C-alpha atoms as one frame of an Amber mdcrd trajectory, in Angstrom:
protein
  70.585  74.071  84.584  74.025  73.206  82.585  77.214  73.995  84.178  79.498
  76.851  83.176  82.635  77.227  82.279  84.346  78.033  86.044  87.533  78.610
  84.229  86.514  81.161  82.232  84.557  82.818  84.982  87.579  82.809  86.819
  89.297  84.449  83.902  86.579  86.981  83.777  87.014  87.814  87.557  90.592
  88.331  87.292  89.943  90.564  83.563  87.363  92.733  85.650  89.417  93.201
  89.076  92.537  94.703  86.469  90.377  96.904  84.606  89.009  98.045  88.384
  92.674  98.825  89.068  91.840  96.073  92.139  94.922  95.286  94.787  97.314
  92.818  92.419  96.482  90.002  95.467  92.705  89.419  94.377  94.033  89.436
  90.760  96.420  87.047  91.911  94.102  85.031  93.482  91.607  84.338  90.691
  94.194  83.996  88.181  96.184  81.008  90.082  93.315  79.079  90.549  92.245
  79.458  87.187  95.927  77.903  86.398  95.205  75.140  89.223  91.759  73.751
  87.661  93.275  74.052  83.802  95.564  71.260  85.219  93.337  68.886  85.772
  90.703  66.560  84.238  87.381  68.147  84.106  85.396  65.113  85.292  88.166
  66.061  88.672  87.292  69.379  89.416  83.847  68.627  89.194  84.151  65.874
  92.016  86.097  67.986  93.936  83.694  70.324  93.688  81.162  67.998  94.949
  83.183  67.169  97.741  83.840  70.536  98.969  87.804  69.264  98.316  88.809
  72.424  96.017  90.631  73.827  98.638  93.014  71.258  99.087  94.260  72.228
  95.733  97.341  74.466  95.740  96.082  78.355  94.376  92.333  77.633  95.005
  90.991  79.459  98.298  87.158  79.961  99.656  86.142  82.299  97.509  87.604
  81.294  93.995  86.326  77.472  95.097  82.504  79.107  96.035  82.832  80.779
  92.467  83.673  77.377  90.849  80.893  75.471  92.702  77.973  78.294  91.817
  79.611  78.064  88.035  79.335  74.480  87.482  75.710  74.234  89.386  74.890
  76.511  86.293  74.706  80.288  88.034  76.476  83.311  87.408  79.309  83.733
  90.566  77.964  86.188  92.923  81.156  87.727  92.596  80.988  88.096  88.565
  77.475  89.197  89.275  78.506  92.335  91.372  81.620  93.044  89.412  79.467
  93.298  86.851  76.564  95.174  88.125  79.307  98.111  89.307  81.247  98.069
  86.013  81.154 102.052  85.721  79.443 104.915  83.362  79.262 104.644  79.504
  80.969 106.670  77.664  79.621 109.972  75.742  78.985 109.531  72.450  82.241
 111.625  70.759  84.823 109.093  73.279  82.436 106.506  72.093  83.421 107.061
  68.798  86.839 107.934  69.580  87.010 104.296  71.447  85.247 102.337  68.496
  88.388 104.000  65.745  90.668 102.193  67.531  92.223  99.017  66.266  95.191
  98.630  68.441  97.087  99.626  71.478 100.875 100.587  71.357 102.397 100.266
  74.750 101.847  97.200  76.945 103.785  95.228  78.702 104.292  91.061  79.779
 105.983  89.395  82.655 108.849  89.212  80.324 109.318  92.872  82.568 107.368
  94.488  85.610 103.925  92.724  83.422 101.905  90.433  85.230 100.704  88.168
  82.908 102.038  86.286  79.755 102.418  87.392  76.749 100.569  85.130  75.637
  97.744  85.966  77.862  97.877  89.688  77.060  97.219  88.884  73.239  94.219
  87.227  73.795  92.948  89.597  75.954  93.489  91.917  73.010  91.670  89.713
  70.681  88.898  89.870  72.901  88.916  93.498  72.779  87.990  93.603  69.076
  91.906  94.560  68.816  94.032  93.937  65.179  97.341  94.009  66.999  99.163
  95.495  70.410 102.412  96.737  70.250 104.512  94.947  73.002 106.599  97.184
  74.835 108.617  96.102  77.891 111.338  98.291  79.089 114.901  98.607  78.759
 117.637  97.425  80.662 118.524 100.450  83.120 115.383 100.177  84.526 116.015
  97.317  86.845 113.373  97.413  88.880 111.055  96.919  86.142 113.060  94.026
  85.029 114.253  95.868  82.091 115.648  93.335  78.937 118.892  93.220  78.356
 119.662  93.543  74.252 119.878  89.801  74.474 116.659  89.420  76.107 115.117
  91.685  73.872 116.683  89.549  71.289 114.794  86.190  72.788 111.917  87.623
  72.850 111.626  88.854  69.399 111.981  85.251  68.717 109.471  84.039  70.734
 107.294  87.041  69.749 107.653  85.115  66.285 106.341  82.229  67.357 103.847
  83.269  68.926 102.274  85.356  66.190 101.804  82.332  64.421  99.497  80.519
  66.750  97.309  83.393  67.532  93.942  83.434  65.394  94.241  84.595  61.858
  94.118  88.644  61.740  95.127  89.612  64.897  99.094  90.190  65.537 101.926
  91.343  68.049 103.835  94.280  67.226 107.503  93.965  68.484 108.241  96.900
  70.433 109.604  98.612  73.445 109.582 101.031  76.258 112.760 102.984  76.020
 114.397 104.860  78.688 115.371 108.214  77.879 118.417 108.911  79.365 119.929
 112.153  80.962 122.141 113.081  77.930 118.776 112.273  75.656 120.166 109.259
  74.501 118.343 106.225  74.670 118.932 102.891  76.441 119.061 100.197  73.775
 121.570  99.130  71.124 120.801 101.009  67.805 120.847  97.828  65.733 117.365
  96.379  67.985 115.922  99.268  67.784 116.227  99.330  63.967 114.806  95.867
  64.352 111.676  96.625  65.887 108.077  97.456  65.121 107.486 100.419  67.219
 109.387 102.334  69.413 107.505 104.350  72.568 110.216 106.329  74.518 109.851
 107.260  78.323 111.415 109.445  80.652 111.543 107.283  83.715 114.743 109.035
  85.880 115.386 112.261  86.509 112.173 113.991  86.536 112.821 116.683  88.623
 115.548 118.168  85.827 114.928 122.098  85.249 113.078 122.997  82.601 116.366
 123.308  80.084 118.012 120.027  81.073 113.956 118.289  80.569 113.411 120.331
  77.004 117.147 119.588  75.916 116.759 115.697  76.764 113.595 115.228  75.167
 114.302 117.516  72.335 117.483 115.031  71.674 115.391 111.657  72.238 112.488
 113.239  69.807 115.155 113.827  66.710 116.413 110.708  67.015 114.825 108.880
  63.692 114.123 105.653  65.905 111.799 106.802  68.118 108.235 107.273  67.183
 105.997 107.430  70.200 107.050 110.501  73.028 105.652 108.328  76.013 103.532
 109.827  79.156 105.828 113.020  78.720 105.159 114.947  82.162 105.746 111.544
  84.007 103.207 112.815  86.875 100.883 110.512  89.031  97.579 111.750  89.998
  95.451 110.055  92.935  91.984 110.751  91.702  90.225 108.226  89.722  88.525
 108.929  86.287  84.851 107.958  86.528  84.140 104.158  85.283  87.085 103.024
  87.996  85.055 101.809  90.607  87.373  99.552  92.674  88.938 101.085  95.667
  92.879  99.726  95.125  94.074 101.712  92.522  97.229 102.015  91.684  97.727
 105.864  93.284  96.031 104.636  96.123  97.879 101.878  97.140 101.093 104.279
  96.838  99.656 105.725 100.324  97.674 108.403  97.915 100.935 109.893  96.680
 101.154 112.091  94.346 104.016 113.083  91.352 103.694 116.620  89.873 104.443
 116.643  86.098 107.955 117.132  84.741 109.438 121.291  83.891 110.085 121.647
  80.268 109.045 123.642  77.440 105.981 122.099  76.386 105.713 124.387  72.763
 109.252 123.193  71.922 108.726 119.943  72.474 105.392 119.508  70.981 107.058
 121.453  67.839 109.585 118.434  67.317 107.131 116.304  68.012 104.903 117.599
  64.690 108.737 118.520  62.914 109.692 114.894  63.305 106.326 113.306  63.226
 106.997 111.552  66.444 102.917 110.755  67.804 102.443 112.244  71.320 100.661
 109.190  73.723  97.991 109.954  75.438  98.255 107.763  78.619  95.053 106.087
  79.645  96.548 104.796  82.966  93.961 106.367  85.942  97.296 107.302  87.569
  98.720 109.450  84.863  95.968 110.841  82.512  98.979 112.078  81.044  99.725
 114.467  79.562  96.710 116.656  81.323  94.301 118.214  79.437  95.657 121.559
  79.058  99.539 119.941  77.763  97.160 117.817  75.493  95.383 121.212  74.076
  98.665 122.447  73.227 100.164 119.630  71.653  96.666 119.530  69.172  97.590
 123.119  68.295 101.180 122.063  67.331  99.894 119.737  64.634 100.987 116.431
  66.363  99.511 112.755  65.621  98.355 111.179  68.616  98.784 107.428  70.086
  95.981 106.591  72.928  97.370 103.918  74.869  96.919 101.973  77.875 100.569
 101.387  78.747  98.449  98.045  80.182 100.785  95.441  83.018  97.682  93.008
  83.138  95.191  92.025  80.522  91.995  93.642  82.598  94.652  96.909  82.134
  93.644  96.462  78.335  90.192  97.731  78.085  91.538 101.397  79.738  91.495
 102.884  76.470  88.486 104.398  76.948  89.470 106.549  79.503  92.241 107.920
  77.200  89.718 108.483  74.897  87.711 110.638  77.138  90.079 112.788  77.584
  90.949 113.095  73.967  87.921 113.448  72.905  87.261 116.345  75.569  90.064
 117.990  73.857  88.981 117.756  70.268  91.615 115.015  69.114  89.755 113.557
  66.252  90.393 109.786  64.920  92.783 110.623  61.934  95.343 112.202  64.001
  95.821 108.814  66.553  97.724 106.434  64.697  96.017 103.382  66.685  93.009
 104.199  64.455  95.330 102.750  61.429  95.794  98.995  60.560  99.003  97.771
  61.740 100.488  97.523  58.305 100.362 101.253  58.035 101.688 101.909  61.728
 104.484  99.425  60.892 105.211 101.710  57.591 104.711 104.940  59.861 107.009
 103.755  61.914 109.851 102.404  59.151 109.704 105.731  57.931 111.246 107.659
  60.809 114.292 105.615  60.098
């Protein structure tokens, strides 16, 4: 039986714990000793692997070396095997659908913030998708904890984003982008001149979210107008503790808070959906497990206004990538068809969408 690739499998691991919503240390775990075997020769790791000397590597532990040894004696891990086997439910044929429109996703983030992977890493997780392009999206500086970039942070990355575009394969791209805080005055919490630079612009309310309903409506009524801004993210800011169906791993991310709950934000969800549709500004529909934001009945509402739609994953790992399709549940549930999601378009047109606000 020929080996396989225990890299790769390790890869795989680490995709299928994100997309799980698995405790960060078993993604962790898989991912470093991925790192550790790229390092070295492969004629090496198989020795070592023959030796039972994996271990002594720094980042490899019992169960990522097991994985390695069953991969290059030619079997499938046992621990791919059962990801696998419990991946979750397929999805109905009109989120099918939905899912299979989609060419991109326009809010993720790299370890360039609170990300956990490269950028680098995150793109070709997106290729691997079937995506044409993801919008990169890492905060803004007053959110510290995320690690929010500075304007000349943002500005190195756009550079680097640059670069990196042009060794990725050939119709597949990175969308410069970011998360923007909306502030309490409805401001937001960039320098207008990066903004103006950049592909896509999601903005967030992060602070604050227990403002009355005025304050809430006026602040995101102000952010909305504002000609840079073209995608109103997760708008109710809540966090939910059940988990959609097709989440099968116990660690999620509202679970690990202790099961905590945040209910959504007060505001006037008709005026706000309004500007949304007066200012074409696409509501997101937030595939996180966490947030299914905005719920179902907000999302109803904001069809009935007339608004364009962006179903995103607001990913932090590349496994994190593939949770479109429990956005697209939900939108589909609600009757959002294809042609009002602007991830459905090719990235030239979003980019033009986009330049258009302006």
């Amino acid at each position: 039986m020929s080996a396989r690739d225990p890299i790769a499998d390790l890869k795989r691991i680490a995709f299928l714990l994100e997309r799980a919503n698995e405790a960060s240390y078993r993604v962790r775990a898989f991912r470093s000793a991925a790192k550790a075997l790229a390092a070295l020769p492969t004629t090496e790791v198989a020795s070592r692997a023959a030796a039972g000397t994996l271990t002594d590597l720094n980042g490899v532990g019992d169960v990522t070396a097991r994985c390695v040894t069953e991969s290059l004696a030619g079997e499938e891990p046992v621990y791919l095997r059962r990801l696998l086997a419990t991946e979750g439910v397929d999805l109905d044929e009109a989120a099918t659908a939905l899912r299979t429109a989609l060419r991109g996703d326009c809010h993720t983030h790299s370890d360039w913030s609170d990300g956990g992977s490269p950028i680098e890493e995150m793109a070709l997780a997106a290729v691997e998708l079937g995506h044409e392009y993801v919008v990169l999206t890492d905060h803004s500086p007053r959110l510290t904890v995320a690690r929010g970039l500075t304007a000349d942070r943002l500005r190195k990355q756009l550079d680097y984003v640059a670069a990196v575009n042009d060794a990725l394969p050939e119709g597949f791209r990175i969308l410069t982008g970011i998360e923007v805080d909306i502030l309490a005055d409805g401001t937001l919490d960039q320098e207008e001149e990066l903004l103006a630079r950049l592909d896509v612009v999601v903005a967030s309310v992060h602070s604050g979210l227990r403002d009355d309903s005025a304050r809430m409506t006026k602040r995101m009524l102000t952010a909305i107008a504002n000609p840079h801004v073209d995608i109103l993210g997760h708008c109710t800011g809540r966090m939910v503790a059940n988990r959609p169906a097709g989440v099968t791993g116990p660690g999620d991310r509202a679970h690990r808070r202790g099961g905590k709950t945040r209910p959504p934000s007060d505001f006037d969800a008709d005026a706000v959906f309004a500007a949304c549709a007066e200012h074409d500004t696409a509501v997101e529909i937030n595939s996180r497990p966490e947030r299914q934001d905005p719920p179902k009945r907000l999302l109803r509402r904001a069809m009935e206004a007339g608004c364009r739609f962006a179903i995103n994953t607001d990913a932090h790992a590349p496994g994190q990538l593939d949770w479109q399709r429990f956005g697209c549940e939900r939108a589909a549930l609600c009757g959002v068809p294809a042609d009002r999601v602007i991830n459905s378009w090719p990235a030239e047109r979003v980019v033009e969408w986009a330049q258009g606000h302006a």
